[in-house]
mmCIF file of C-alpha atoms and ligand atoms in Angstrom:
data_model
loop_
_atom_site.group_PDB
_atom_site.id
_atom_site.type_symbol
_atom_site.label_atom_id
_atom_site.label_comp_id
_atom_site.label_asym_id
_atom_site.label_seq_id
_atom_site.Cartn_x
_atom_site.Cartn_y
_atom_site.Cartn_z
ATOM 1 C CA MET A 260 -25.971 -6.422 -23.238
ATOM 2 C CA ILE A 261 -23.462 -6.579 -20.384
ATOM 3 C CA ARG A 262 -23.140 -3.367 -18.370
ATOM 4 C CA ALA A 263 -22.137 -2.102 -14.924
ATOM 5 C CA CYS A 264 -24.695 -2.705 -12.184
ATOM 6 C CA ARG A 265 -26.457 0.514 -11.092
ATOM 7 C CA PRO A 266 -28.062 1.357 -7.729
ATOM 8 C CA ALA A 267 -31.494 1.119 -9.405
ATOM 9 C CA ASP A 268 -30.772 -2.535 -10.364
ATOM 10 C CA ARG A 269 -30.525 -3.773 -6.749
ATOM 11 C CA SER A 270 -33.984 -5.306 -6.436
ATOM 12 C CA ALA A 271 -33.816 -6.900 -9.915
ATOM 13 C CA VAL A 272 -30.388 -8.338 -9.051
ATOM 14 C CA ARG A 273 -31.785 -9.695 -5.791
ATOM 15 C CA SER A 274 -34.576 -11.515 -7.697
ATOM 16 C CA VAL A 275 -32.249 -12.975 -10.338
ATOM 17 C CA VAL A 276 -29.817 -14.258 -7.697
ATOM 18 C CA ALA A 277 -32.561 -15.641 -5.438
ATOM 19 C CA ASP A 278 -34.273 -17.412 -8.369
ATOM 20 C CA ALA A 279 -31.011 -18.825 -9.782
ATOM 21 C CA PHE A 280 -29.912 -20.399 -6.477
ATOM 22 C CA GLY A 281 -33.241 -22.014 -5.550
ATOM 23 C CA THR A 282 -33.363 -23.165 -1.908
ATOM 24 C CA GLU A 283 -30.116 -21.270 -1.178
ATOM 25 C CA GLY A 284 -31.438 -18.192 -2.978
ATOM 26 C CA GLU A 285 -32.164 -15.915 -0.027
ATOM 27 C CA THR A 286 -28.780 -16.653 1.575
ATOM 28 C CA VAL A 287 -26.890 -15.966 -1.645
ATOM 29 C CA ALA A 288 -28.876 -12.774 -2.270
ATOM 30 C CA ALA A 289 -27.950 -11.549 1.238
ATOM 31 C CA LEU A 290 -24.316 -12.456 0.516
ATOM 32 C CA VAL A 291 -24.442 -10.325 -2.643
ATOM 33 C CA ASP A 292 -25.785 -7.325 -0.702
ATOM 34 C CA ASP A 293 -22.970 -7.481 1.867
ATOM 35 C CA LEU A 294 -20.141 -8.340 -0.532
ATOM 36 C CA SER A 295 -21.229 -5.603 -2.907
ATOM 37 C CA SER A 296 -21.441 -2.867 -0.276
ATOM 38 C CA GLU A 297 -18.368 -3.872 1.758
ATOM 39 C CA HIS A 298 -15.897 -5.442 -0.681
ATOM 40 C CA GLY A 299 -17.350 -5.114 -4.205
ATOM 41 C CA ARG A 300 -14.895 -4.255 -6.973
ATOM 42 C CA VAL A 301 -16.745 -5.161 -10.201
ATOM 43 C CA GLU A 302 -20.458 -5.787 -10.498
ATOM 44 C CA LEU A 303 -22.027 -6.440 -13.895
ATOM 45 C CA VAL A 304 -25.494 -7.289 -15.109
ATOM 46 C CA ALA A 305 -26.766 -8.825 -18.324
ATOM 47 C CA GLU A 306 -29.766 -6.959 -19.687
ATOM 48 C CA GLU A 307 -32.230 -8.233 -22.293
ATOM 49 C CA SER A 308 -35.109 -6.078 -23.516
ATOM 50 C CA GLY A 309 -34.698 -3.771 -20.510
ATOM 51 C CA ALA A 310 -34.781 -6.606 -17.955
ATOM 52 C CA VAL A 311 -31.886 -7.796 -15.787
ATOM 53 C CA VAL A 312 -31.401 -11.505 -16.605
ATOM 54 C CA GLY A 313 -27.919 -12.139 -15.213
ATOM 55 C CA HIS A 314 -25.458 -10.861 -12.643
ATOM 56 C CA VAL A 315 -21.835 -11.371 -11.612
ATOM 57 C CA LEU A 316 -19.857 -9.959 -8.717
ATOM 58 C CA LEU A 317 -16.109 -9.668 -8.182
ATOM 59 C CA SER A 318 -15.184 -8.844 -4.595
ATOM 60 C CA ARG A 319 -11.807 -8.464 -2.947
ATOM 61 C CA SER A 320 -10.030 -11.114 -0.936
ATOM 62 C CA TRP A 321 -6.333 -11.733 -0.310
ATOM 63 C CA VAL A 322 -3.533 -14.166 -1.048
ATOM 64 C CA ASP A 323 -1.391 -14.527 2.061
ATOM 65 C CA ALA A 324 1.969 -14.574 0.230
ATOM 66 C CA ARG A 325 5.261 -14.854 2.146
ATOM 67 C CA GLN A 326 6.324 -11.354 1.041
ATOM 68 C CA GLU A 327 3.057 -9.465 1.657
ATOM 69 C CA LEU A 328 -0.732 -9.721 1.524
ATOM 70 C CA VAL A 329 -1.877 -9.496 -2.095
ATOM 71 C CA GLU A 330 -5.331 -8.199 -2.936
ATOM 72 C CA VAL A 331 -7.056 -10.499 -5.419
ATOM 73 C CA LEU A 332 -10.602 -10.893 -6.696
ATOM 74 C CA VAL A 333 -13.178 -13.605 -6.095
ATOM 75 C CA LEU A 334 -15.857 -14.246 -8.694
ATOM 76 C CA SER A 335 -18.975 -15.092 -6.686
ATOM 77 C CA PRO A 336 -21.777 -15.490 -7.276
ATOM 78 C CA LEU A 337 -22.631 -15.886 -10.979
ATOM 79 C CA SER A 338 -26.372 -15.984 -11.613
ATOM 80 C CA VAL A 339 -28.566 -16.280 -14.684
ATOM 81 C CA ALA A 340 -32.364 -16.164 -14.424
ATOM 82 C CA PRO A 341 -33.695 -19.761 -14.719
ATOM 83 C CA GLY A 342 -35.679 -19.019 -17.901
ATOM 84 C CA ARG A 343 -32.614 -17.508 -19.617
ATOM 85 C CA GLN A 344 -29.993 -20.183 -18.864
ATOM 86 C CA GLY A 345 -28.119 -22.173 -21.508
ATOM 87 C CA ARG A 346 -27.986 -19.308 -24.030
ATOM 88 C CA GLY A 347 -24.490 -17.971 -23.360
ATOM 89 C CA VAL A 348 -25.390 -15.277 -20.812
ATOM 90 C CA GLY A 349 -23.220 -16.800 -18.057
ATOM 91 C CA THR A 350 -20.308 -17.200 -20.487
ATOM 92 C CA GLU A 351 -20.542 -13.531 -21.494
ATOM 93 C CA LEU A 352 -20.684 -12.394 -17.847
ATOM 94 C CA VAL A 353 -17.542 -14.424 -16.998
ATOM 95 C CA ARG A 354 -15.729 -13.059 -20.061
ATOM 96 C CA ALA A 355 -16.650 -9.456 -19.199
ATOM 97 C CA ALA A 356 -15.747 -9.918 -15.511
ATOM 98 C CA LEU A 357 -12.272 -11.241 -16.420
ATOM 99 C CA ALA A 358 -11.776 -8.327 -18.821
ATOM 100 C CA GLU A 359 -12.671 -5.855 -16.027
ATOM 101 C CA ALA A 360 -10.355 -7.645 -13.594
ATOM 102 C CA GLY A 361 -7.539 -7.259 -16.129
ATOM 103 C CA ARG A 362 -8.318 -3.544 -16.520
ATOM 104 C CA LEU A 363 -8.086 -3.169 -12.728
ATOM 105 C CA ALA A 364 -4.673 -4.898 -12.841
ATOM 106 C CA ALA A 365 -5.859 -7.621 -10.456
ATOM 107 C CA PRO A 366 -3.266 -10.408 -10.297
ATOM 108 C CA ALA A 367 -5.796 -13.234 -10.087
ATOM 109 C CA VAL A 368 -9.496 -14.116 -9.943
ATOM 110 C CA PHE A 369 -10.532 -17.104 -7.810
ATOM 111 C CA LEU A 370 -13.811 -18.996 -7.591
ATOM 112 C CA GLU A 371 -15.503 -22.159 -6.382
ATOM 113 C CA GLY A 372 -17.421 -23.963 -9.087
ATOM 114 C CA SER A 373 -17.722 -26.654 -11.714
ATOM 115 C CA PRO A 374 -14.291 -27.341 -13.336
ATOM 116 C CA LYS A 375 -16.112 -28.314 -16.538
ATOM 117 C CA TYR A 376 -17.952 -24.980 -16.777
ATOM 118 C CA TYR A 377 -15.196 -22.623 -15.636
ATOM 119 C CA GLY A 378 -12.306 -24.671 -17.096
ATOM 120 C CA ALA A 379 -13.698 -23.868 -20.539
ATOM 121 C CA ARG A 380 -13.940 -20.178 -19.610
ATOM 122 C CA GLY A 381 -10.403 -19.210 -18.588
ATOM 123 C CA PHE A 382 -9.985 -20.898 -15.182
ATOM 124 C CA GLU A 383 -7.656 -23.692 -14.036
ATOM 125 C CA PRO A 384 -7.205 -25.693 -10.798
ATOM 126 C CA ALA A 385 -5.728 -23.224 -8.279
ATOM 127 C CA MET A 386 -3.856 -25.914 -6.299
ATOM 128 C CA LEU A 387 -1.721 -26.629 -9.419
ATOM 129 C CA ARG A 388 -0.572 -22.986 -9.250
ATOM 130 C CA GLY A 389 0.476 -23.336 -5.598
ATOM 131 C CA PHE A 390 -2.558 -21.631 -4.039
ATOM 132 C CA THR A 391 -4.281 -23.215 -1.055
ATOM 133 C CA ARG A 392 -7.992 -23.197 -0.294
ATOM 134 C CA PRO A 393 -9.609 -20.996 2.343
ATOM 135 C CA SER A 394 -11.353 -24.178 3.573
ATOM 136 C CA THR A 395 -10.785 -27.907 3.053
ATOM 137 C CA ARG A 396 -14.571 -28.090 2.554
ATOM 138 C CA ILE A 397 -14.000 -26.709 -0.958
ATOM 139 C CA PRO A 398 -13.370 -29.808 -3.116
ATOM 140 C CA GLU A 399 -9.926 -29.430 -4.714
ATOM 141 C CA PRO A 400 -11.147 -29.525 -8.353
ATOM 142 C CA ALA A 401 -13.738 -26.822 -7.562
ATOM 143 C CA PHE A 402 -11.085 -24.372 -6.296
ATOM 144 C CA GLN A 403 -10.076 -22.506 -9.441
ATOM 145 C CA VAL A 404 -8.129 -19.459 -10.530
ATOM 146 C CA ALA A 405 -7.593 -17.280 -13.577
ATOM 147 C CA VAL A 406 -4.085 -15.847 -13.265
ATOM 148 C CA LEU A 407 -3.902 -12.448 -14.966
ATOM 149 C CA GLU A 408 -1.182 -10.325 -16.540
ATOM 150 C CA SER A 409 -0.075 -8.481 -13.398
ATOM 151 C CA HIS A 410 0.464 -11.685 -11.414
ATOM 152 C CA GLN A 411 4.064 -12.288 -10.321
ATOM 153 C CA ALA A 412 5.620 -15.619 -9.332
ATOM 154 C CA TRP A 413 5.943 -14.716 -5.627
ATOM 155 C CA MET A 414 2.185 -13.977 -5.321
ATOM 156 C CA THR A 415 1.272 -17.438 -4.103
ATOM 157 C CA GLY A 416 -0.044 -18.858 -0.833
ATOM 158 C CA GLY A 417 -3.352 -19.293 0.922
ATOM 159 C CA LEU A 418 -6.486 -17.540 -0.293
ATOM 160 C CA VAL A 419 -8.108 -15.590 2.558
ATOM 161 C CA TYR A 420 -11.774 -14.817 1.955
ATOM 162 C CA CYS A 421 -13.257 -11.529 3.080
ATOM 163 C CA GLU A 422 -15.579 -11.812 6.056
ATOM 164 C CA PRO A 423 -19.066 -11.849 4.415
ATOM 165 C CA PHE A 424 -18.388 -15.321 2.941
ATOM 166 C CA TRP A 425 -18.046 -16.635 6.536
ATOM 167 C CA ARG A 426 -20.874 -14.488 7.952
ATOM 168 C CA HIS A 427 -23.293 -16.126 5.505
ATOM 169 C CA ASP A 428 -21.682 -19.591 5.742
ATOM 170 C CA CYS A 429 -21.072 -19.491 1.971
ATOM 171 C CA VAL A 430 -17.636 -21.167 1.950
ATOM 172 C CA GLY A 431 -17.385 -24.589 0.315
ATOM 173 C CA LEU A 432 -19.928 -27.292 1.030
ATOM 174 C CA ARG A 433 -21.159 -29.082 4.122
ATOM 175 C CA ASP A 434 -22.212 -32.722 4.497
ATOM 176 C CA PRO A 435 -24.101 -34.474 3.042
ATOM 177 C CA ASP A 436 -23.505 -32.368 -0.128
ATOM 178 C CA LEU A 437 -19.729 -32.315 0.455
ATOM 179 C CA ALA A 438 -19.516 -36.125 0.706
ATOM 180 C CA ARG A 439 -21.665 -36.543 -2.413
ATOM 181 C CA ILE A 440 -19.569 -34.151 -4.528
ATOM 182 C CA GLU A 441 -16.280 -35.681 -3.270
ATOM 183 C CA GLN A 442 -17.537 -39.124 -4.314
ATOM 184 C CA MET A 443 -18.461 -37.704 -7.735
ATOM 185 C CA PHE A 444 -14.965 -36.259 -8.244
ATOM 186 C CA ASP A 445 -13.334 -39.513 -6.992
ATOM 187 C CA SER A 446 -15.272 -41.792 -9.355
HETATM 188 C C1 LIG J 808 -24.223 -21.748 -13.973
HETATM 189 C C2 LIG J 808 -24.905 -20.593 -14.739
HETATM 190 C C3 LIG J 808 -24.404 -19.267 -14.240
HETATM 191 C C4 LIG J 808 -24.513 -20.760 -16.208
HETATM 192 O O1 LIG J 808 -25.083 -19.687 -16.958
HETATM 193 P P1 LIG J 808 -25.737 -19.964 -18.377
HETATM 194 O O2 LIG J 808 -26.062 -18.674 -19.013
HETATM 195 O O3 LIG J 808 -26.850 -20.955 -18.203
HETATM 196 O O4 LIG J 808 -24.502 -20.702 -19.096
HETATM 197 P P2 LIG J 808 -24.058 -20.603 -20.617
HETATM 198 O O5 LIG J 808 -25.284 -20.583 -21.488
HETATM 199 O O6 LIG J 808 -23.083 -19.535 -20.797
HETATM 200 O O7 LIG J 808 -23.281 -21.959 -20.755
HETATM 201 C C5 LIG J 808 -24.017 -23.171 -20.896
HETATM 202 C C6 LIG J 808 -23.174 -24.291 -20.357
HETATM 203 O O8 LIG J 808 -23.277 -24.275 -18.927
HETATM 204 C C7 LIG J 808 -23.587 -25.562 -18.459
HETATM 205 N N1 LIG J 808 -24.215 -25.396 -17.152
HETATM 206 C C8 LIG J 808 -25.369 -24.797 -16.865
HETATM 207 N N2 LIG J 808 -25.578 -24.825 -15.527
HETATM 208 C C9 LIG J 808 -24.515 -25.436 -14.967
HETATM 209 C C10 LIG J 808 -24.138 -25.761 -13.639
HETATM 210 N N3 LIG J 808 -24.921 -25.493 -12.588
HETATM 211 N N4 LIG J 808 -22.935 -26.382 -13.460
HETATM 212 C C11 LIG J 808 -22.162 -26.686 -14.503
HETATM 213 N N5 LIG J 808 -22.459 -26.394 -15.775
HETATM 214 C C12 LIG J 808 -23.633 -25.784 -16.005
HETATM 215 C C13 LIG J 808 -24.439 -26.125 -19.561
HETATM 216 O O9 LIG J 808 -24.469 -27.523 -19.506
HETATM 217 C C14 LIG J 808 -23.661 -25.643 -20.807
HETATM 218 O O10 LIG J 808 -22.534 -26.462 -21.013
HETATM 219 P P3 LIG J 808 -21.721 -26.484 -22.413
HETATM 220 O O11 LIG J 808 -21.100 -25.132 -22.607
HETATM 221 O O12 LIG J 808 -20.705 -27.568 -22.208
HETATM 222 O O13 LIG J 808 -22.765 -26.811 -23.439
HETATM 223 C C15 LIG J 808 -26.459 -20.645 -14.621
HETATM 224 O O14 LIG J 808 -26.899 -21.888 -15.069
HETATM 225 C C16 LIG J 808 -26.965 -20.403 -13.191
HETATM 226 O O15 LIG J 808 -27.252 -19.256 -12.832
HETATM 227 N N6 LIG J 808 -27.095 -21.492 -12.407
HETATM 228 C C17 LIG J 808 -27.575 -21.374 -11.019
HETATM 229 C C18 LIG J 808 -26.591 -20.663 -10.117
HETATM 230 C C19 LIG J 808 -25.206 -21.285 -10.159
HETATM 231 O O16 LIG J 808 -25.044 -22.498 -10.004
HETATM 232 N N7 LIG J 808 -24.172 -20.431 -10.366
HETATM 233 C C20 LIG J 808 -22.792 -20.876 -10.507
HETATM 234 C C21 LIG J 808 -22.106 -21.095 -9.223
HETATM 235 S S1 LIG J 808 -21.505 -19.567 -8.512
#
């Protein structure tokens, strides 16, 4: 079952996120706390037998278009408890998050992630749509967008992340991971 995250879910969400992201877990869990309280727009959990097994957050950021700043959403992070992965929970969370974004009339949802995973779930390379990355440390193929119904042609430009992504140093990759992933995409 996918449902809205409630205040009582906070510690369960923290555990799921921390477990899903391994060595980066504590950093990503702290990112979730700050994004959720300062810029959160949609926060959903997947529940199985009364336990939270997955979580997704959409927070606000902006596209710096020539005409005006446009509020958009960023899907980050997406987490499924390690023992529950590979059974469609992540797919359902992405589907539900995009549906909520559409209901909120958001023009676009951005993310950083695997093009294989998200490309099959409604996302496409954002650079091909004329958007530019908030950091060149985000490999181009990983910078993706789902353009929604209320998007208009002029709403293009650079994506500007809200501050918590920088505060927690959760933008793109750093070497040696960056170099490794770039080599993977190049080969
Ligand atoms: C990535 C993640 C959210 C996917 O959730 P899930 O419930 O396991 O995924 P689903 O069951 O819906 O989909 C399974 C597919 O995801 C793929 N997959 C699983 N983890 C993946 C990863 N880290 N990167 C790319 N693809 C991944 C599987 O190979 C499978 O591919 P297929 O559809 O071609 O067969 C989950 O594995 C997770 O929490 N990973 C750790 C945290 C993370 O990396 N989050 C995403 C970045 S924000």
